[in-house]
mmCIF file of C-alpha atoms in Angstrom:
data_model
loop_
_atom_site.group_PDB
_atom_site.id
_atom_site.type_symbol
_atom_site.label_atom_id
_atom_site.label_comp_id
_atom_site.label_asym_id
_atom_site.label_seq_id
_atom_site.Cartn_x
_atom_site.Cartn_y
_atom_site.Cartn_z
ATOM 1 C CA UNK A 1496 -15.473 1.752 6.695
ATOM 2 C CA UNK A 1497 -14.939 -1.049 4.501
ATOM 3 C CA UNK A 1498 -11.617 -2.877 4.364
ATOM 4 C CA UNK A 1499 -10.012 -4.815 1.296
ATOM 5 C CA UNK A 1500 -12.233 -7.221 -0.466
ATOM 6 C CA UNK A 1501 -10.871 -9.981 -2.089
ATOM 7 C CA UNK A 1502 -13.214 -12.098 -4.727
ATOM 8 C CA UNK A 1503 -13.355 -15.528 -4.489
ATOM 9 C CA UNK A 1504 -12.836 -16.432 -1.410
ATOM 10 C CA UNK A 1505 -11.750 -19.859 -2.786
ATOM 11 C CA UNK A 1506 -10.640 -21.085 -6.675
ATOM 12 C CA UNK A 1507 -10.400 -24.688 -7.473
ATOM 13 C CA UNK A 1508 -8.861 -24.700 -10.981
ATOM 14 C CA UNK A 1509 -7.057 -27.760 -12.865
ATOM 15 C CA UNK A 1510 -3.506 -27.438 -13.641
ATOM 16 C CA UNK A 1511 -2.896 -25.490 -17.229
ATOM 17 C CA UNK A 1512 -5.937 -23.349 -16.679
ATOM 18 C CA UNK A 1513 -6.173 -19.662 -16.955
ATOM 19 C CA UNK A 1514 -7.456 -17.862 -13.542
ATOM 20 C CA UNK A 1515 -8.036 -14.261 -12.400
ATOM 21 C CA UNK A 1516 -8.311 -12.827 -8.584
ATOM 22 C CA UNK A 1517 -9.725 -9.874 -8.049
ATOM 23 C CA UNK A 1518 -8.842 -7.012 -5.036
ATOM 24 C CA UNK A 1519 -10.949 -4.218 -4.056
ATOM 25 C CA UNK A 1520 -8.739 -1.677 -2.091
ATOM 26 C CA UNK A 1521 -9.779 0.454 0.933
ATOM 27 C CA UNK A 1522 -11.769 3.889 -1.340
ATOM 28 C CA UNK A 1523 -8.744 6.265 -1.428
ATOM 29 C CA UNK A 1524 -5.598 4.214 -1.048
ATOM 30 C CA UNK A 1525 -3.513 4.766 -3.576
ATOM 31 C CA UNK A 1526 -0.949 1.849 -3.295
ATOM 32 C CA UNK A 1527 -2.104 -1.506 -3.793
ATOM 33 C CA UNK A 1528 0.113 -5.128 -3.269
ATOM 34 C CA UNK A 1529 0.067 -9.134 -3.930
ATOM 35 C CA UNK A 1530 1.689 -11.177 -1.688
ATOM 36 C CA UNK A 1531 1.653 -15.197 -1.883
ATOM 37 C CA UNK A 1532 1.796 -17.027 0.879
ATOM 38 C CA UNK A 1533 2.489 -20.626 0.922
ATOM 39 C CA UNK A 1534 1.330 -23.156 3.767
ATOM 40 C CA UNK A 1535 4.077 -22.377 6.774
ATOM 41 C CA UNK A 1536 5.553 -19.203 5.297
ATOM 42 C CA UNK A 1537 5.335 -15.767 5.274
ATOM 43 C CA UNK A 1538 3.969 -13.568 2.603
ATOM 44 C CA UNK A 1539 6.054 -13.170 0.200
ATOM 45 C CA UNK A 1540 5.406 -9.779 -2.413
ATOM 46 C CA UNK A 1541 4.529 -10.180 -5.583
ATOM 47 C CA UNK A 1542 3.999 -6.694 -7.428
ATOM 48 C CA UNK A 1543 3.060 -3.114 -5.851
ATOM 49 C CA UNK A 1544 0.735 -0.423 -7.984
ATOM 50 C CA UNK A 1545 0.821 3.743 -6.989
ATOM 51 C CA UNK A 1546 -2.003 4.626 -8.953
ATOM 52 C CA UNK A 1547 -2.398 2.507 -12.193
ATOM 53 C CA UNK A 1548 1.073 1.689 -13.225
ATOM 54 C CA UNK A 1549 2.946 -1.091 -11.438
ATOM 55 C CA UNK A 1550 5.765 0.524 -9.108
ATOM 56 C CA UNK A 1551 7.382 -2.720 -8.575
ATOM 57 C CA UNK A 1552 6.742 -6.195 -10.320
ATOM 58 C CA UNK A 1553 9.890 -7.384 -9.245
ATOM 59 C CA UNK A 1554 8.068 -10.201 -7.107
ATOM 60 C CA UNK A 1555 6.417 -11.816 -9.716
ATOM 61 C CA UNK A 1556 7.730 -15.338 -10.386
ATOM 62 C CA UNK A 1557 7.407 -15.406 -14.039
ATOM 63 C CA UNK A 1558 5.908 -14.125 -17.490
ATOM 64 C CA UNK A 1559 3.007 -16.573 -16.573
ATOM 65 C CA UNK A 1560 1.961 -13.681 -13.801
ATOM 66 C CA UNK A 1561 0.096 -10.582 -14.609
ATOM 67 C CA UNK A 1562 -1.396 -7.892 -12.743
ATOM 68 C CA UNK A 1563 -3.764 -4.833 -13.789
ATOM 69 C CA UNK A 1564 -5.190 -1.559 -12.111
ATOM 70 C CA UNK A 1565 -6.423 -0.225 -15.056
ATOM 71 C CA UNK A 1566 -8.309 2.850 -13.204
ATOM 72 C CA UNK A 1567 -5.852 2.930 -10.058
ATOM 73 C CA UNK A 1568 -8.736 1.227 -7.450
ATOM 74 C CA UNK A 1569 -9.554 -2.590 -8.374
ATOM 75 C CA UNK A 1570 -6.838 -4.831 -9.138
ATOM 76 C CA UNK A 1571 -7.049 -8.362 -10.539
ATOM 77 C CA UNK A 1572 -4.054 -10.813 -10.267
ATOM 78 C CA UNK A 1573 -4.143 -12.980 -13.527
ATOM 79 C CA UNK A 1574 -2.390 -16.680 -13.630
ATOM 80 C CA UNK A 1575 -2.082 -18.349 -16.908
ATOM 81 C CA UNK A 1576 -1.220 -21.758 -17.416
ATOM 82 C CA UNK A 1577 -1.507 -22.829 -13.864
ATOM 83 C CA UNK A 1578 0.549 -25.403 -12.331
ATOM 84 C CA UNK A 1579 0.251 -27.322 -8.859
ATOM 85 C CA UNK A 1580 3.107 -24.963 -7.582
ATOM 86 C CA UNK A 1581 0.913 -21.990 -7.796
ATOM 87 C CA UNK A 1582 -1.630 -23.405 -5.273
ATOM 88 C CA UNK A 1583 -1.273 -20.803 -2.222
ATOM 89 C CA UNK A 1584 -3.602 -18.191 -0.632
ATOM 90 C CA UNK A 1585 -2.989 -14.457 -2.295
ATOM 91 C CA UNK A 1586 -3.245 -12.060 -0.109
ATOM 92 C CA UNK A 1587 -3.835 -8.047 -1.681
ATOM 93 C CA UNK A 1588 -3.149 -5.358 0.702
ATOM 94 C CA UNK A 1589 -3.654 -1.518 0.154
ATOM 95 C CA UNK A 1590 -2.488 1.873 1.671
ATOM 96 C CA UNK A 1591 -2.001 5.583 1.202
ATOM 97 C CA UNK A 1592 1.408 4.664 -0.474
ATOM 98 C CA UNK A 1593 3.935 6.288 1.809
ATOM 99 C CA UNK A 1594 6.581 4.334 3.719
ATOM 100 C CA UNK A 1595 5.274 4.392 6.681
ATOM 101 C CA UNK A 1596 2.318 3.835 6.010
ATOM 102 C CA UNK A 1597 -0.119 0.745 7.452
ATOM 103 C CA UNK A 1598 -0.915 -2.024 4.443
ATOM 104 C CA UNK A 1599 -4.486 -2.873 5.145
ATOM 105 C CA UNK A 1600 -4.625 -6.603 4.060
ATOM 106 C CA UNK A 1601 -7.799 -8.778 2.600
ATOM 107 C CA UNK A 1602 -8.356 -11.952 3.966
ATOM 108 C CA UNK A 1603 -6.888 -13.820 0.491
ATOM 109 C CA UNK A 1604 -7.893 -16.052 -2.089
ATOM 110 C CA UNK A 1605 -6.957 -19.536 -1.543
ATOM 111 C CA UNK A 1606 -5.780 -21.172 -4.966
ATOM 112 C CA UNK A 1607 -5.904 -24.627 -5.442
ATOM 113 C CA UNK A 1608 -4.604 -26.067 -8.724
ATOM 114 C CA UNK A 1609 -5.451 -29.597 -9.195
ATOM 115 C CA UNK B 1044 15.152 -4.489 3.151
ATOM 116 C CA UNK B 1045 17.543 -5.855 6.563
ATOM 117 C CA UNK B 1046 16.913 -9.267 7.752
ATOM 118 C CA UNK B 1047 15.081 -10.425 10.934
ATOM 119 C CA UNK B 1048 15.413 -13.005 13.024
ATOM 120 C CA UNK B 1049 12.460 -14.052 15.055
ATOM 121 C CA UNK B 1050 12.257 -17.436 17.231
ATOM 122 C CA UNK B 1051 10.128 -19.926 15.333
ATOM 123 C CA UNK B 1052 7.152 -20.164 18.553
ATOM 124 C CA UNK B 1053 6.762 -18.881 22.023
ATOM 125 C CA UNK B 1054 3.980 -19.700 24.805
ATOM 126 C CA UNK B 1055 2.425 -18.149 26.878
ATOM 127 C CA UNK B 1056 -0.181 -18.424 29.645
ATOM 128 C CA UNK B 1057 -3.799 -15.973 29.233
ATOM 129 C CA UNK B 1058 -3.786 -12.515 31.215
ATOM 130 C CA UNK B 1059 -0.276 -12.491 31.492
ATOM 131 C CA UNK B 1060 2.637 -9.975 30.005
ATOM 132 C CA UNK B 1061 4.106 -11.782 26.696
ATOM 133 C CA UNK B 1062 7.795 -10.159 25.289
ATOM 134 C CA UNK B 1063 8.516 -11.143 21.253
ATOM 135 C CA UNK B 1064 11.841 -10.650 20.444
ATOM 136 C CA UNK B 1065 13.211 -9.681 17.043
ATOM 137 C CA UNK B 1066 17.175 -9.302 16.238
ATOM 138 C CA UNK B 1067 18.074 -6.904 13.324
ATOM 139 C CA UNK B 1068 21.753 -6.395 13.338
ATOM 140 C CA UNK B 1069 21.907 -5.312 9.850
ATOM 141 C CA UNK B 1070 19.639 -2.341 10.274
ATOM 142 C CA UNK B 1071 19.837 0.891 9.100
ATOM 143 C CA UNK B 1072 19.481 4.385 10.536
ATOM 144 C CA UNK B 1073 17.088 4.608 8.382
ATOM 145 C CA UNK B 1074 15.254 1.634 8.297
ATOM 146 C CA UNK B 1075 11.331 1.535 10.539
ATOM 147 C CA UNK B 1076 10.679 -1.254 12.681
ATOM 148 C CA UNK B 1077 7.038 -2.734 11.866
ATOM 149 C CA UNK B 1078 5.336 -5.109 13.461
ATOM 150 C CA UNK B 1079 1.942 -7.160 12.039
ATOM 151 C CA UNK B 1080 0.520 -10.491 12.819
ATOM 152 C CA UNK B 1081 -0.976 -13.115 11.338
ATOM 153 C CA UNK B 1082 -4.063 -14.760 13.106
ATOM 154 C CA UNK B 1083 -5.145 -17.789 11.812
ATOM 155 C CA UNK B 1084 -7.041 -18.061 8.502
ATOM 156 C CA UNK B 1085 -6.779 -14.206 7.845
ATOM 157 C CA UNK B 1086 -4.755 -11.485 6.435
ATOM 158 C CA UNK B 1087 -1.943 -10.072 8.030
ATOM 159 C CA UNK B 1088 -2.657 -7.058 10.518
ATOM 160 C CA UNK B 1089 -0.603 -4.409 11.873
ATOM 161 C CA UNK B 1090 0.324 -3.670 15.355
ATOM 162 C CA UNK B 1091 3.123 -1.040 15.504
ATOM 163 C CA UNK B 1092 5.887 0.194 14.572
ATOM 164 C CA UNK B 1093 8.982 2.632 15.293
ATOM 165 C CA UNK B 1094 12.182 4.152 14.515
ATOM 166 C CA UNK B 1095 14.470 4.800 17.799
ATOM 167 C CA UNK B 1096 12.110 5.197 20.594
ATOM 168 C CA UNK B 1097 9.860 3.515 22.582
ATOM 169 C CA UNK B 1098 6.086 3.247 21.049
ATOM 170 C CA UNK B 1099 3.072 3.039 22.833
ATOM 171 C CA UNK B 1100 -0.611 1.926 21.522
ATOM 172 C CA UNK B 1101 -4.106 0.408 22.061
ATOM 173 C CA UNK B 1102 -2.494 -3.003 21.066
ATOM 174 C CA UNK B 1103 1.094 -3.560 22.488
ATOM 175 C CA UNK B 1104 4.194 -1.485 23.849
ATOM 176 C CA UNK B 1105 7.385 -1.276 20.765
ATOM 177 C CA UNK B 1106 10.601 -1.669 22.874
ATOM 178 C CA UNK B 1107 13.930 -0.754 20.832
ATOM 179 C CA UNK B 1108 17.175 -1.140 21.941
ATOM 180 C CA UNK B 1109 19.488 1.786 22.489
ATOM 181 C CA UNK B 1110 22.083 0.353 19.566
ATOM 182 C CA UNK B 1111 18.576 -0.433 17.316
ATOM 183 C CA UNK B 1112 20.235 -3.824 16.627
ATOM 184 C CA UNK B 1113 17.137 -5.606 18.250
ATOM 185 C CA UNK B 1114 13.484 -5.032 19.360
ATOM 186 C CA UNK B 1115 10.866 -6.539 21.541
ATOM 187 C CA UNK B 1116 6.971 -6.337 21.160
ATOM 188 C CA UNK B 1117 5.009 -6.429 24.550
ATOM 189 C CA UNK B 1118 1.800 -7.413 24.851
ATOM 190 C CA UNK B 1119 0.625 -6.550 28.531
ATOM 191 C CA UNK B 1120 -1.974 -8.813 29.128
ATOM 192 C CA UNK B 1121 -2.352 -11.789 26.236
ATOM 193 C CA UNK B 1122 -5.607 -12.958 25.753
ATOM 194 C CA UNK B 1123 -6.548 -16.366 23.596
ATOM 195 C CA UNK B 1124 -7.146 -13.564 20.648
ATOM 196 C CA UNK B 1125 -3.680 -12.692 20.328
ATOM 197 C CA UNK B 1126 -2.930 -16.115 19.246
ATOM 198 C CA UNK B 1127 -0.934 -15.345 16.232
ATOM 199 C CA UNK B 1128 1.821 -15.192 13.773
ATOM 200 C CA UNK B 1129 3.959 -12.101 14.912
ATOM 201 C CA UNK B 1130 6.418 -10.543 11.587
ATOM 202 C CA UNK B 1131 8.485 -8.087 12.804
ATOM 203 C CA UNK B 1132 9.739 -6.211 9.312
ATOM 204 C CA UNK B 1133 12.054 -3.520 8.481
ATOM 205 C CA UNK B 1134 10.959 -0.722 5.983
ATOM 206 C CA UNK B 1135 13.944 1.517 4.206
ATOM 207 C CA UNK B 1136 12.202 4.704 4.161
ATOM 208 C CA UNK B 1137 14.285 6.320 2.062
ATOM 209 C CA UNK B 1138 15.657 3.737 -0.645
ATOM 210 C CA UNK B 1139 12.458 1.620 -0.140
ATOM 211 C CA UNK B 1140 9.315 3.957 -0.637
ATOM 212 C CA UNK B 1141 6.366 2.315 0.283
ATOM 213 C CA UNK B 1142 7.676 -1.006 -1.486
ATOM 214 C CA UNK B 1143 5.964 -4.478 -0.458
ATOM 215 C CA UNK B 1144 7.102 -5.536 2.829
ATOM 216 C CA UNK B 1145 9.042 -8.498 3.124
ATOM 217 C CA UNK B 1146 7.994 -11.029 5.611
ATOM 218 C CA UNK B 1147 10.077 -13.833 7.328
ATOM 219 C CA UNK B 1148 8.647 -17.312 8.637
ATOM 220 C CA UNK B 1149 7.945 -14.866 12.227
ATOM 221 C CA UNK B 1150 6.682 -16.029 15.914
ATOM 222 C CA UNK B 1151 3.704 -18.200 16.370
ATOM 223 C CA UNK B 1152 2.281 -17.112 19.640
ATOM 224 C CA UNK B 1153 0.779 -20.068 21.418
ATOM 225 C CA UNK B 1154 -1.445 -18.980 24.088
ATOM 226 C CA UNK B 1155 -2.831 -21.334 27.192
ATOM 227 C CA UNK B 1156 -5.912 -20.797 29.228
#
């Protein structure tokens, strides 16, 4: 079946813009995650939704980071007032939303903020 | 979540057995051992994981000490597609739910023809 989508595949933005990423989950996966990953590092978790409400936003760097999943399947991960710092590739990731579960991951969005 | 400790890069040569280590000292009883990787220019992937014994699958062989203060991935016969970045993670089952998993900077697998 189909895996995680992620929409665009690339974003070229100028610093102080406003940008949205959107995620399309694996049909019936009920937990859905950001990560950010930064050129030589791991990903590093941003926020986690079970259903529509965020479970965990604890990874978000500041007020300038929101994320929706308004009808518990797509998710978009919303910047505002970019800065250069928040140039990365953001990865989304779904699963069934147990523990042990597998995290199927998209192939990212690559941010670049000018 | 425990911390890993992974060595920054290993190499290895095609068709032949590769071991990646991972040290978790700090672990839990009841903290999972997960495995993904990381090839290049894509999302992460997973592999395998375990709790206390020995796991088995189309991909690679899970080794875990007796103690469960380490673990070693095995792939049997690398190929130039396993070329990688190899996380091993640990996931609290209990206190952690199915929270985001928290990656360190993990192996990159360098392999020769």
């Amino acid at each position: 079946g189909a895996g995680v989508s992620q929409t665009p595949s690339n974003k070229v933005t100028e610093k102080g813009k406003y940008v949205e990423l959107r995620c399309d989950p694996i049909s019936g996966h009920t937990a859905l995650y950001w990560y950010r990953q930064s050129l030589g590092q791991g990903p590093e978790f941003l926020i986690y939704f079970q259903g529509t409400g965020a479970a965990d936003d604890s990874g978000l760097p500041n007020d300038r980071f929101f994320a929706v999943r308004p009808e518990g399947s797509v998710s978009t991960l919303k910047i505002q007032r970019t800065e250069r710092g928040d140039s990365a590739v953001y990865l989304c990731a779904s699963s069934f939303g147990l523990a042990t579960d597998t995290q199927y991951f998209g192939p990212g969005t690559r941010l670049t903020v000018l | 979540d425990a911390k890993t400790t992974q060595p920054n890069s290993m190499e290895s040569n095609e068709e032949e057995p590769v071991h990646l280590p991972c040290n978790h000292s700090t672990i839990s009883g009841t903290d999972y051992i997960h495995w993904y990787r990381q090839l290049p220019s894509q999302g992460p992937e997973y592999v395998i994981h375990g709790l206390t014994s020995n796991v088995n699958n189309r991909m690679a062989s899970l080794a875990i000490a007796e103690d469960r203060k380490s673990s070693t991935l095995i792939l049997h016969r690398a190929t130039l597609r396993d070329a990688a970045v190899y996380y091993c993670i640990l996931r609290d089952v209990w206190g952690g739910g199915a929270d985001g998993l928290t990656f360190g900077k993990g192996t990159h697998l360098i392999i020769q023809p």
